Short mmCIF file of C-alpha atoms in Angstrom, two decimals:
data_model
loop_
_atom_site.label_atom_id
_atom_site.label_comp_id
_atom_site.label_asym_id
_atom_site.label_seq_id
_atom_site.Cartn_x
_atom_site.Cartn_y
_atom_site.Cartn_z
CA MET Y 3 -3.34 -26.57 16.46
CA PRO Y 4 -7.03 -27.40 16.67
CA GLN Y 5 -9.40 -24.49 16.94
CA GLN Y 6 -10.53 -23.65 20.45
CA ALA Y 7 -13.97 -24.92 21.29
CA GLN Y 8 -16.65 -22.30 21.01
CA ALA Y 9 -19.81 -22.33 23.01
CA THR Y 10 -22.93 -22.06 20.93
CA PRO Y 11 -25.15 -19.39 22.43
CA PRO Y 12 -28.93 -19.55 22.18
CA VAL Y 13 -30.49 -17.90 19.19
CA ARG Y 14 -31.17 -14.24 19.92
CA ARG Y 15 -33.98 -12.44 18.12
CA GLY Y 16 -32.48 -9.57 16.15
CA GLY Y 17 -28.91 -10.72 16.91
CA ALA Y 18 -27.49 -9.54 13.59
CA LEU Y 19 -29.23 -6.17 13.84
CA TRP Y 20 -28.03 -5.63 17.40
CA ALA Y 21 -24.50 -6.56 16.40
CA LEU Y 22 -24.64 -4.06 13.53
CA VAL Y 23 -25.86 -1.26 15.80
CA ILE Y 24 -23.35 -2.00 18.59
CA THR Y 25 -20.30 -2.41 16.36
CA SER Y 26 -21.18 0.58 14.16
CA VAL Y 27 -21.61 2.94 17.12
CA ALA Y 28 -18.41 1.66 18.76
CA GLY Y 29 -16.52 2.06 15.50
CA PHE Y 30 -17.93 5.56 15.10
CA MET Y 31 -16.65 6.55 18.55
CA ALA Y 32 -13.14 5.25 17.88
CA ALA Y 33 -12.86 6.68 14.36
CA LEU Y 34 -14.31 10.06 15.33
CA ASP Y 35 -11.57 10.75 17.86
CA ASN Y 36 -8.88 10.68 15.16
CA LEU Y 37 -9.69 14.23 14.01
CA VAL Y 38 -12.36 15.54 16.38
CA VAL Y 39 -9.82 17.52 18.44
CA THR Y 40 -8.27 19.46 15.56
CA THR Y 41 -10.81 22.29 15.42
CA ALA Y 42 -10.93 22.57 19.23
CA LEU Y 43 -7.20 23.24 19.73
CA PRO Y 44 -7.46 27.05 20.06
CA SER Y 45 -10.11 26.72 22.78
CA ILE Y 46 -8.13 24.01 24.58
CA ARG Y 47 -5.04 26.24 24.57
CA GLU Y 48 -7.06 29.16 25.94
CA ASP Y 49 -8.38 27.04 28.83
CA LEU Y 50 -5.43 24.79 29.65
CA GLY Y 51 -2.43 26.65 28.26
CA GLY Y 52 0.50 24.78 26.75
CA ALA Y 53 2.91 25.34 23.89
CA LEU Y 54 2.24 24.44 20.26
CA HIS Y 55 3.92 21.05 20.59
CA ASP Y 56 1.71 20.26 23.61
CA LEU Y 57 -1.40 20.97 21.54
CA GLU Y 58 -0.11 18.75 18.74
CA TRP Y 59 0.29 15.92 21.24
CA THR Y 60 -3.40 16.08 22.14
CA VAL Y 61 -3.95 14.76 18.60
CA SER Y 62 -0.80 12.66 18.24
CA ALA Y 63 -1.06 10.79 21.57
CA TYR Y 64 -4.33 9.19 20.44
CA THR Y 65 -3.09 8.41 16.93
CA LEU Y 66 0.08 6.86 18.28
CA THR Y 67 -1.38 4.42 20.81
CA PHE Y 68 -4.30 3.60 18.50
CA ALA Y 69 -2.11 2.67 15.53
CA VAL Y 70 0.53 0.85 17.57
CA LEU Y 71 -1.81 -1.44 19.52
CA LEU Y 72 -4.42 -2.36 16.88
CA MET Y 73 -2.89 -5.72 15.99
CA THR Y 74 -2.20 -6.45 19.65
CA GLY Y 75 -5.83 -5.76 20.53
CA ALA Y 76 -7.02 -8.10 17.79
CA ALA Y 77 -4.61 -10.84 18.89
CA LEU Y 78 -5.76 -10.55 22.51
CA GLY Y 79 -9.37 -10.84 21.38
CA ASP Y 80 -8.63 -13.98 19.37
CA ARG Y 81 -6.90 -15.55 22.37
CA PHE Y 82 -9.11 -14.52 25.30
CA GLY Y 83 -12.48 -13.91 23.66
CA ARG Y 84 -13.51 -11.21 21.23
CA ARG Y 85 -16.59 -10.04 23.12
CA ARG Y 86 -14.68 -9.99 26.41
CA LEU Y 87 -11.87 -7.84 24.98
CA PHE Y 88 -14.36 -5.64 23.14
CA LEU Y 89 -16.03 -4.87 26.47
CA THR Y 90 -12.62 -4.20 28.02
CA GLY Y 91 -11.64 -1.81 25.26
CA LEU Y 92 -14.99 -0.03 25.38
CA THR Y 93 -14.70 0.42 29.15
CA ILE Y 94 -11.18 1.86 28.86
CA PHE Y 95 -12.22 4.19 26.03
CA THR Y 96 -15.30 5.47 27.87
CA GLY Y 97 -13.42 6.06 31.12
CA ALA Y 98 -10.57 7.83 29.33
CA SER Y 99 -13.07 10.06 27.50
CA ALA Y 100 -14.48 11.21 30.86
CA ALA Y 101 -10.93 11.79 32.13
CA ALA Y 102 -10.14 13.91 29.06
CA ALA Y 103 -13.26 16.03 29.60
CA LEU Y 104 -12.29 16.58 33.25
CA ALA Y 105 -8.59 17.19 32.57
CA PRO Y 106 -7.30 20.09 34.71
CA GLY Y 107 -4.22 20.69 32.58
CA ILE Y 108 -2.67 19.98 29.19
CA ASP Y 109 -0.46 17.13 30.47
CA SER Y 110 -3.39 15.24 31.97
CA LEU Y 111 -5.35 15.75 28.75
CA ILE Y 112 -2.51 14.26 26.71
CA ALA Y 113 -2.33 11.27 29.09
CA ALA Y 114 -6.09 10.72 28.84
CA ARG Y 115 -5.89 10.88 25.03
CA ALA Y 116 -3.18 8.21 25.04
CA VAL Y 117 -5.36 5.92 27.18
CA GLN Y 118 -8.29 6.61 24.84
CA GLY Y 119 -6.13 5.31 22.01
CA VAL Y 120 -5.41 2.12 23.96
CA GLY Y 121 -9.12 1.46 24.44
CA ALA Y 122 -9.90 2.21 20.80
CA ALA Y 123 -7.11 -0.10 19.61
CA ILE Y 124 -8.58 -3.01 21.58
CA MET Y 125 -12.16 -2.24 20.57
CA MET Y 126 -11.94 -1.20 16.91
CA PRO Y 127 -10.61 -4.34 15.12
CA LEU Y 128 -12.99 -6.55 17.09
CA THR Y 129 -16.06 -4.64 15.84
CA LEU Y 130 -15.64 -6.12 12.38
CA THR Y 131 -14.92 -9.62 13.67
CA LEU Y 132 -17.97 -9.62 15.95
CA LEU Y 133 -20.14 -8.30 13.13
CA THR Y 134 -18.94 -11.05 10.80
CA ALA Y 135 -19.80 -13.69 13.39
CA ALA Y 136 -23.35 -12.36 13.79
CA VAL Y 137 -24.38 -11.78 10.17
CA PRO Y 138 -25.08 -14.60 7.67
CA ALA Y 139 -22.62 -14.68 4.78
CA ALA Y 140 -25.23 -13.72 2.15
CA ARG Y 141 -26.01 -10.43 3.93
CA ARG Y 142 -22.53 -9.40 5.02
CA GLY Y 143 -21.98 -7.00 2.15
CA MET Y 144 -24.92 -4.84 3.19
CA ALA Y 145 -23.88 -5.05 6.86
CA TYR Y 146 -20.31 -4.05 6.02
CA GLY Y 147 -21.78 -1.23 3.94
CA ILE Y 148 -23.62 0.27 6.89
CA TRP Y 149 -20.65 -0.32 9.22
CA GLY Y 150 -18.30 1.28 6.70
CA ALA Y 151 -20.65 4.20 6.13
CA VAL Y 152 -20.80 5.01 9.83
CA ASN Y 153 -17.02 4.72 10.23
CA GLY Y 154 -16.35 6.78 7.12
CA LEU Y 155 -18.72 9.46 8.33
CA ALA Y 156 -16.90 9.57 11.68
CA VAL Y 157 -13.49 10.01 10.07
CA ALA Y 158 -14.63 12.71 7.69
CA SER Y 159 -16.94 14.62 10.04
CA GLY Y 160 -14.55 14.79 12.98
CA PRO Y 161 -13.62 18.44 12.32
CA LEU Y 162 -17.31 19.40 11.90
CA ILE Y 163 -18.45 17.72 15.12
CA GLY Y 164 -15.47 19.01 17.07
CA GLY Y 165 -15.90 22.53 15.74
CA SER Y 166 -19.65 22.62 16.32
CA LEU Y 167 -19.45 21.37 19.91
CA THR Y 168 -16.58 23.73 20.69
CA GLU Y 169 -18.28 26.72 19.07
CA HIS Y 170 -21.74 26.23 20.59
CA ILE Y 171 -21.10 24.45 23.93
CA SER Y 172 -17.49 23.83 25.04
CA TRP Y 173 -14.47 21.80 23.94
CA GLN Y 174 -15.03 19.33 26.82
CA TRP Y 175 -18.13 18.05 25.04
CA ILE Y 176 -16.08 16.48 22.25
CA PHE Y 177 -15.11 13.98 24.97
CA TRP Y 178 -18.30 13.93 27.03
CA LEU Y 179 -20.13 12.82 23.86
CA ASN Y 180 -18.48 9.39 24.15
CA VAL Y 181 -19.51 8.74 27.74
CA PRO Y 182 -23.30 8.17 27.41
CA LEU Y 183 -22.71 6.21 24.20
CA GLY Y 184 -20.18 3.95 25.92
CA VAL Y 185 -22.34 3.48 29.01
CA ALA Y 186 -25.30 2.50 26.83
CA LEU Y 187 -23.27 0.09 24.68
CA LEU Y 188 -21.67 -1.87 27.53
CA PRO Y 189 -24.79 -3.77 28.72
CA LEU Y 190 -26.04 -4.16 25.14
CA ALA Y 191 -22.75 -5.72 24.06
CA ARG Y 192 -22.74 -8.03 27.07
CA LEU Y 193 -26.27 -9.26 26.36
CA ARG Y 194 -26.52 -9.15 22.58
CA LEU Y 195 -23.10 -10.16 21.20
CA ALA Y 196 -22.04 -13.79 20.97
CA GLU Y 197 -18.57 -14.76 22.21
CA SER Y 198 -16.05 -16.14 19.72
CA HIS Y 199 -12.34 -16.97 19.67
CA GLY Y 200 -9.50 -17.42 17.19
CA THR Y 201 -7.20 -20.41 17.05
CA GLY Y 202 -6.67 -20.66 20.80
CA ALA Y 203 -2.89 -20.52 20.30
CA ARG Y 204 -0.68 -18.83 22.85
CA LEU Y 205 -0.19 -15.10 22.53
CA ASP Y 206 2.84 -14.39 20.34
CA ILE Y 207 4.87 -12.25 22.77
CA PRO Y 208 7.97 -11.70 20.56
CA GLY Y 209 5.82 -10.86 17.55
CA THR Y 210 3.65 -8.51 19.61
CA LEU Y 211 6.69 -6.64 20.94
CA LEU Y 212 8.32 -6.37 17.51
CA ALA Y 213 5.13 -5.19 15.79
CA SER Y 214 4.23 -2.72 18.54
CA GLY Y 215 7.74 -1.32 18.74
CA GLY Y 216 8.04 -1.02 14.97
CA LEU Y 217 4.68 0.69 14.57
CA PHE Y 218 5.51 3.03 17.46
CA GLY Y 219 8.73 4.15 15.79
CA VAL Y 220 7.23 4.63 12.34
CA VAL Y 221 4.07 6.39 13.49
CA TYR Y 222 6.00 8.57 15.96
CA GLY Y 223 8.37 9.66 13.20
CA LEU Y 224 5.52 10.38 10.81
CA VAL Y 225 3.57 12.34 13.42
CA ARG Y 226 6.55 14.44 14.51
CA GLY Y 227 8.22 14.88 11.12
CA PRO Y 228 6.17 17.84 9.82
CA SER Y 229 6.60 19.90 13.01
CA ASP Y 230 10.09 18.87 14.18
CA GLY Y 231 11.62 18.53 10.69
CA TRP Y 232 12.49 15.37 8.79
CA THR Y 233 16.20 15.79 9.58
CA ASP Y 234 15.58 15.98 13.35
CA SER Y 235 17.70 13.32 15.04
CA LEU Y 236 14.82 11.88 17.09
CA VAL Y 237 12.53 11.70 14.05
CA LEU Y 238 15.21 9.93 12.00
CA LEU Y 239 15.99 7.55 14.85
CA ALA Y 240 12.30 6.70 15.28
CA LEU Y 241 11.80 6.04 11.56
CA PHE Y 242 14.91 3.91 11.14
CA ALA Y 243 14.41 1.98 14.38
CA GLY Y 244 10.72 1.44 13.60
CA GLY Y 245 11.53 0.24 10.10
CA ALA Y 246 14.17 -2.15 11.43
CA LEU Y 247 11.79 -3.59 14.02
CA LEU Y 248 9.06 -4.09 11.41
CA ALA Y 249 11.57 -5.84 9.13
CA ALA Y 250 12.53 -8.07 12.06
CA PHE Y 251 8.82 -8.72 12.70
CA VAL Y 252 8.33 -9.87 9.10
CA LEU Y 253 11.40 -12.12 9.26
CA TYR Y 254 10.33 -13.56 12.61
CA SER Y 255 6.75 -14.14 11.44
CA THR Y 256 7.92 -16.17 8.44
CA ARG Y 257 9.65 -18.62 10.78
CA ALA Y 258 7.53 -18.65 13.95
CA LYS Y 259 5.23 -21.61 14.57
CA ASN Y 260 2.19 -19.54 15.63
CA PRO Y 261 2.91 -15.92 14.63
CA MET Y 262 0.58 -13.07 15.51
CA LEU Y 263 0.31 -12.13 11.82
CA PRO Y 264 1.08 -15.09 9.53
CA MET Y 265 3.05 -13.77 6.55
CA ARG Y 266 1.45 -16.43 4.36
CA LEU Y 267 -1.70 -14.27 4.37
CA PHE Y 268 0.11 -11.85 2.08
CA ARG Y 269 0.60 -14.60 -0.50
CA SER Y 270 -3.09 -14.11 -1.22
CA ARG Y 271 -3.50 -11.43 -3.88
CA ALA Y 272 -6.86 -10.58 -2.36
CA PHE Y 273 -5.41 -9.90 1.10
CA SER Y 274 -2.28 -8.08 -0.03
CA GLY Y 275 -4.14 -6.09 -2.70
CA ILE Y 276 -6.90 -4.79 -0.44
CA ASN Y 277 -4.41 -3.89 2.30
CA ALA Y 278 -2.23 -1.95 -0.15
CA ALA Y 279 -5.31 -0.17 -1.48
CA SER Y 280 -6.49 0.65 2.07
CA LEU Y 281 -3.15 2.14 3.11
CA LEU Y 282 -2.97 4.32 -0.01
CA MET Y 283 -6.63 5.35 0.20
CA PHE Y 284 -6.25 6.59 3.77
CA LEU Y 285 -2.99 8.33 2.88
CA GLY Y 286 -4.71 10.42 0.21
CA MET Y 287 -8.01 10.92 2.05
CA PHE Y 288 -6.72 11.85 5.52
CA GLY Y 289 -4.20 14.35 4.20
CA SER Y 290 -6.78 15.97 1.93
CA ILE Y 291 -9.45 16.36 4.64
CA PHE Y 292 -6.83 17.73 7.03
CA LEU Y 293 -5.86 20.51 4.61
CA LEU Y 294 -9.26 21.22 3.03
CA SER Y 295 -10.96 21.76 6.40
CA GLN Y 296 -8.31 24.38 7.17
CA TYR Y 297 -8.69 25.93 3.70
CA MET Y 298 -12.40 26.46 4.16
CA GLN Y 299 -11.86 28.15 7.51
CA GLY Y 300 -8.55 29.97 7.11
CA VAL Y 301 -8.86 31.07 3.48
CA LEU Y 302 -12.58 31.19 2.66
CA GLY Y 303 -13.52 32.49 6.12
CA TYR Y 304 -16.12 29.90 7.15
CA SER Y 305 -16.67 29.09 10.81
CA PRO Y 306 -15.94 25.48 11.88
CA THR Y 307 -19.65 24.65 11.68
CA GLU Y 308 -20.08 26.34 8.29
CA ALA Y 309 -17.04 24.55 6.91
CA GLY Y 310 -18.28 21.19 8.16
CA LEU Y 311 -21.71 21.71 6.63
CA ARG Y 312 -20.16 22.58 3.27
CA MET Y 313 -18.11 19.38 3.41
CA LEU Y 314 -21.25 17.26 3.81
CA PRO Y 315 -21.51 16.29 0.10
CA TRP Y 316 -18.20 14.51 0.72
CA THR Y 317 -18.41 13.48 4.35
CA GLY Y 318 -22.11 12.61 4.45
CA MET Y 319 -22.23 10.65 1.20
CA PRO Y 320 -21.18 7.33 2.80
CA MET Y 321 -24.43 7.25 4.77
CA LEU Y 322 -26.37 7.24 1.50
CA VAL Y 323 -24.18 5.27 -0.89
CA ALA Y 324 -22.17 2.78 1.22
CA PRO Y 325 -25.12 0.43 1.97
CA ILE Y 326 -25.84 0.30 -1.77
CA ALA Y 327 -22.15 -0.40 -2.39
CA GLY Y 328 -22.33 -3.29 0.07
CA ILE Y 329 -25.29 -4.81 -1.78
CA LEU Y 330 -23.47 -4.39 -5.11
CA SER Y 331 -20.39 -6.15 -3.70
CA ASP Y 332 -22.59 -9.10 -2.68
CA ARG Y 333 -23.82 -9.37 -6.28
CA VAL Y 334 -20.81 -8.53 -8.48
CA GLY Y 335 -17.86 -8.89 -6.09
CA GLY Y 336 -15.88 -6.31 -4.17
CA ARG Y 337 -13.06 -5.66 -6.64
CA PRO Y 338 -14.96 -3.61 -9.26
CA VAL Y 339 -16.83 -1.59 -6.64
CA VAL Y 340 -13.67 -0.78 -4.64
CA ALA Y 341 -11.68 0.14 -7.76
CA THR Y 342 -14.49 2.35 -9.07
CA GLY Y 343 -14.72 4.11 -5.73
CA LEU Y 344 -10.99 4.78 -5.60
CA PHE Y 345 -10.93 6.23 -9.11
CA PHE Y 346 -13.93 8.43 -8.23
CA GLN Y 347 -12.09 9.64 -5.12
CA ALA Y 348 -8.96 10.37 -7.15
CA ALA Y 349 -10.99 12.29 -9.74
CA GLY Y 350 -12.68 14.33 -7.01
CA LEU Y 351 -9.37 15.32 -5.43
CA ALA Y 352 -7.87 16.22 -8.80
CA TYR Y 353 -10.90 18.38 -9.58
CA MET Y 354 -10.61 20.13 -6.21
CA ALA Y 355 -6.95 20.87 -6.93
CA SER Y 356 -7.98 22.58 -10.16
CA VAL Y 357 -10.59 24.90 -8.62
CA VAL Y 358 -9.23 25.95 -5.20
CA THR Y 359 -8.48 29.68 -5.16
CA VAL Y 360 -8.51 32.39 -2.50
CA ASP Y 361 -12.09 33.26 -3.42
CA ALA Y 362 -13.47 30.01 -4.86
CA SER Y 363 -17.26 29.80 -4.80
CA TYR Y 364 -18.91 26.86 -3.12
CA GLY Y 365 -20.65 25.95 -6.38
CA SER Y 366 -17.30 25.49 -8.12
CA GLN Y 367 -16.14 23.07 -5.42
CA LEU Y 368 -19.35 21.05 -5.24
CA PRO Y 369 -18.67 18.57 -8.11
CA GLY Y 370 -15.34 17.60 -6.55
CA LEU Y 371 -16.90 17.12 -3.13
CA ILE Y 372 -19.67 14.92 -4.57
CA LEU Y 373 -17.23 12.81 -6.60
CA SER Y 374 -15.01 12.32 -3.55
CA GLY Y 375 -18.00 11.42 -1.39
CA ILE Y 376 -19.27 8.80 -3.81
CA GLY Y 377 -15.77 7.38 -4.12
CA MET Y 378 -15.26 7.10 -0.38
CA ALA Y 379 -18.68 5.49 0.02
CA LEU Y 380 -17.99 2.89 -2.68
CA PHE Y 381 -14.71 1.97 -1.00
CA PHE Y 382 -15.57 1.33 2.64
CA ALA Y 383 -18.09 -1.52 2.55
CA PRO Y 384 -16.58 -3.73 -0.16
CA ALA Y 385 -13.09 -3.21 1.28
CA SER Y 386 -14.19 -4.64 4.63
CA ASN Y 387 -15.85 -7.55 2.85
CA LEU Y 388 -12.69 -8.28 0.86
CA VAL Y 389 -10.51 -8.25 3.97
CA MET Y 390 -12.73 -10.61 5.94
CA SER Y 391 -13.39 -13.01 3.06
CA SER Y 392 -9.71 -13.33 2.13
CA VAL Y 393 -8.72 -15.28 5.28
CA ARG Y 394 -9.92 -18.21 7.37
CA PRO Y 395 -12.49 -17.43 10.07
CA SER Y 396 -10.00 -18.13 12.86
CA GLU Y 397 -7.73 -15.45 11.36
CA GLN Y 398 -10.36 -12.77 10.80
CA GLY Y 399 -9.55 -10.95 14.04
CA ILE Y 400 -5.89 -10.42 13.24
CA ALA Y 401 -6.73 -9.69 9.58
CA SER Y 402 -9.05 -6.91 10.74
CA GLY Y 403 -6.38 -5.63 13.14
CA ALA Y 404 -3.72 -5.61 10.42
CA ASN Y 405 -5.99 -3.79 7.98
CA ASN Y 406 -6.96 -1.19 10.58
CA ALA Y 407 -3.30 -0.71 11.55
CA LEU Y 408 -2.33 -0.13 7.91
CA ARG Y 409 -5.19 2.36 7.54
CA GLU Y 410 -3.97 4.27 10.60
CA VAL Y 411 -0.38 4.27 9.33
CA GLY Y 412 -1.72 5.46 5.98
CA GLY Y 413 -3.62 8.28 7.69
CA ALA Y 414 -0.57 9.38 9.69
CA LEU Y 415 1.60 9.13 6.57
CA GLY Y 416 -0.95 11.12 4.56
CA ILE Y 417 -1.01 14.03 7.00
CA ALA Y 418 2.80 13.97 7.25
CA VAL Y 419 3.47 13.79 3.50
CA MET Y 420 0.83 16.29 2.44
CA ALA Y 421 1.71 18.72 5.24
CA SER Y 422 5.34 18.56 4.09
CA ILE Y 423 4.36 19.25 0.45
CA PHE Y 424 2.12 22.07 1.63
CA SER Y 425 4.93 23.63 3.70
CA ALA Y 426 7.47 23.31 0.87
CA GLN Y 427 5.21 25.01 -1.71
CA GLY Y 428 3.18 27.42 0.44
CA GLY Y 429 2.23 28.26 3.99
CA TYR Y 430 -0.19 30.02 6.33
CA GLU Y 431 1.07 33.58 5.70
CA THR Y 432 -1.64 34.61 3.21
CA GLY Y 433 -4.61 33.05 1.47
CA GLN Y 434 -2.63 32.78 -1.76
CA SER Y 435 0.32 31.08 -0.07
CA PHE Y 436 -2.10 28.55 1.46
CA VAL Y 437 -3.57 27.82 -1.98
CA ASP Y 438 -0.05 27.54 -3.45
CA GLY Y 439 0.69 24.77 -0.97
CA LEU Y 440 -2.74 23.15 -1.09
CA GLN Y 441 -2.87 22.55 -4.85
CA PRO Y 442 0.24 20.32 -5.18
CA ALA Y 443 -0.76 18.48 -2.00
CA LEU Y 444 -4.18 17.66 -3.45
CA VAL Y 445 -2.60 16.57 -6.75
CA THR Y 446 -0.36 14.22 -4.75
CA GLY Y 447 -3.37 12.89 -2.85
CA ALA Y 448 -5.23 12.26 -6.11
CA GLY Y 449 -2.24 10.39 -7.55
CA VAL Y 450 -1.86 8.21 -4.47
CA VAL Y 451 -5.56 7.27 -4.46
CA ALA Y 452 -5.37 6.47 -8.19
CA VAL Y 453 -2.50 4.07 -7.44
CA ALA Y 454 -4.75 2.54 -4.77
CA GLY Y 455 -7.30 1.95 -7.54
CA VAL Y 456 -4.69 0.12 -9.60
CA ALA Y 457 -3.83 -2.02 -6.55
CA ALA Y 458 -7.52 -2.89 -6.19
CA LEU Y 459 -7.65 -4.05 -9.82
CA LEU Y 460 -4.93 -6.60 -9.01
CA ILE Y 461 -7.27 -8.35 -6.56
CA PRO Y 462 -8.55 -11.61 -8.11
CA SER Y 463 -12.14 -11.79 -9.26
CA ARG Y 464 -14.70 -13.22 -6.86
CA LYS Y 465 -14.84 -16.59 -8.66
CA ARG Y 466 -11.07 -16.92 -8.54
CA VAL Y 467 -10.94 -15.98 -4.86
CA GLU Y 468 -13.62 -18.47 -3.95
CA GLY Y 469 -11.84 -21.23 -5.81
CA ASP Y 470 -8.24 -20.40 -4.99
CA GLY Y 471 -6.78 -20.01 -1.57
CA VAL Y 472 -9.79 -18.72 0.35
CA ARG Y 473 -11.71 -21.92 0.64
CA GLY Y 474 -11.09 -21.71 4.37
CA ALA Y 475 -12.98 -18.43 4.51
CA SER Y 476 -16.05 -19.79 2.78
CA GLU Y 477 -15.97 -22.90 4.93
CA GLY Y 478 -15.50 -20.75 8.02
CA ALA Y 479 -18.47 -18.60 7.09
CA ARG Y 480 -20.66 -21.65 7.60
CA GLU Y 481 -18.93 -22.26 10.96
CA LEU Y 482 -19.64 -18.70 12.02
CA GLU Y 483 -23.27 -18.94 10.99
CA VAL Y 484 -23.61 -21.97 13.26
CA VAL Y 485 -21.87 -20.14 16.11
CA ALA Y 486 -23.98 -17.02 15.62
CA GLY Y 487 -27.16 -19.04 15.45
#
């Protein structure tokens, strides 16, 4: 089907810079809310009441709707206009953030968190697509570097920001923080972002329902497994039903005329390799941050703010290194930079596993934190570049949505797997029992991230990619430069 006609907007002074600022801040807001609530749960329970499973749902409701609807949000943007849907998602997210801050009870807070996830799922995959359309191909690596740095910082600093706001102001401010940012971004996005579309094909309703239902089942099972038990009937039903629906989605997409996610994309070693590496990276990273932030507070006795500050060599490193990584990926290709970053991250986690004790000094942990921070920073920017350059321009929206969905599934899987290993080998009873569970979990995280590094090495070199199977992407880059002015 011919590509939908795209209006060519007038050239805007500073268009690429504005796009970078708008998409980075929007991505920061969406990524931050993955973990920002975790350190505020005791204060939320004190104010609103609720049982333990209610508190868990204040985290899980967001993760669930976010992960499930990412590909749907990207597909809607391709069909009806990426800027238009970005504005819609941003409006929903901002309004739901205000509703969460004003929630009078735990049930209304959970409902607001679920709606937040819907807005983030529409908004998040389109940030990368809109950024690609605004930035010339030669400078995309650096732009992806800054975008990735901001998003990586949001993911990793969620517990610090949530803990600091809760400790010094109130838990409501973890949600109020989004409101002025969203209100400021809405007119900027309307005025400064150029509209773009995908293929113009009809929305794939069967594919959307199969993908959403499958992701819902799998993510629900992963989220509930550690607390309800992996043999719980509802958890098992969710996992098996979700897996069956995803298998049906793959089978359907191989035969459909205009599928939401064309399975032929995975024939590209670049696309399949970077998506496998992304899923495994987030599995190891999310699970490790989840447990290490608790270790610093529950075992070493730091306050939420103190723990977050001590994590800065890891969590803050992307702001320093990721832009450099983006420039390097422009010059030498993304594969070596991504693989190096993943092996650095794996080495950092393995080192941390070897030094965590009930009375570990901060100095002994510092090398592992720095290694992990450099590794995470080297991953984010080139990974985004590899995803967007491995497909045709008309497919970049759904490619971004698929990659973000796999990252979210990886994050949910990481917390579930590493929490299960932690519970099997240790627990919260004493500092030593926590360390006994933490060490094998970190070793597992290190191994998973190392496998992600191997997956990254399977990605073809830049010359091979440019000459084999991604010619559409390089041709489309020129189209996008024309569209973006």
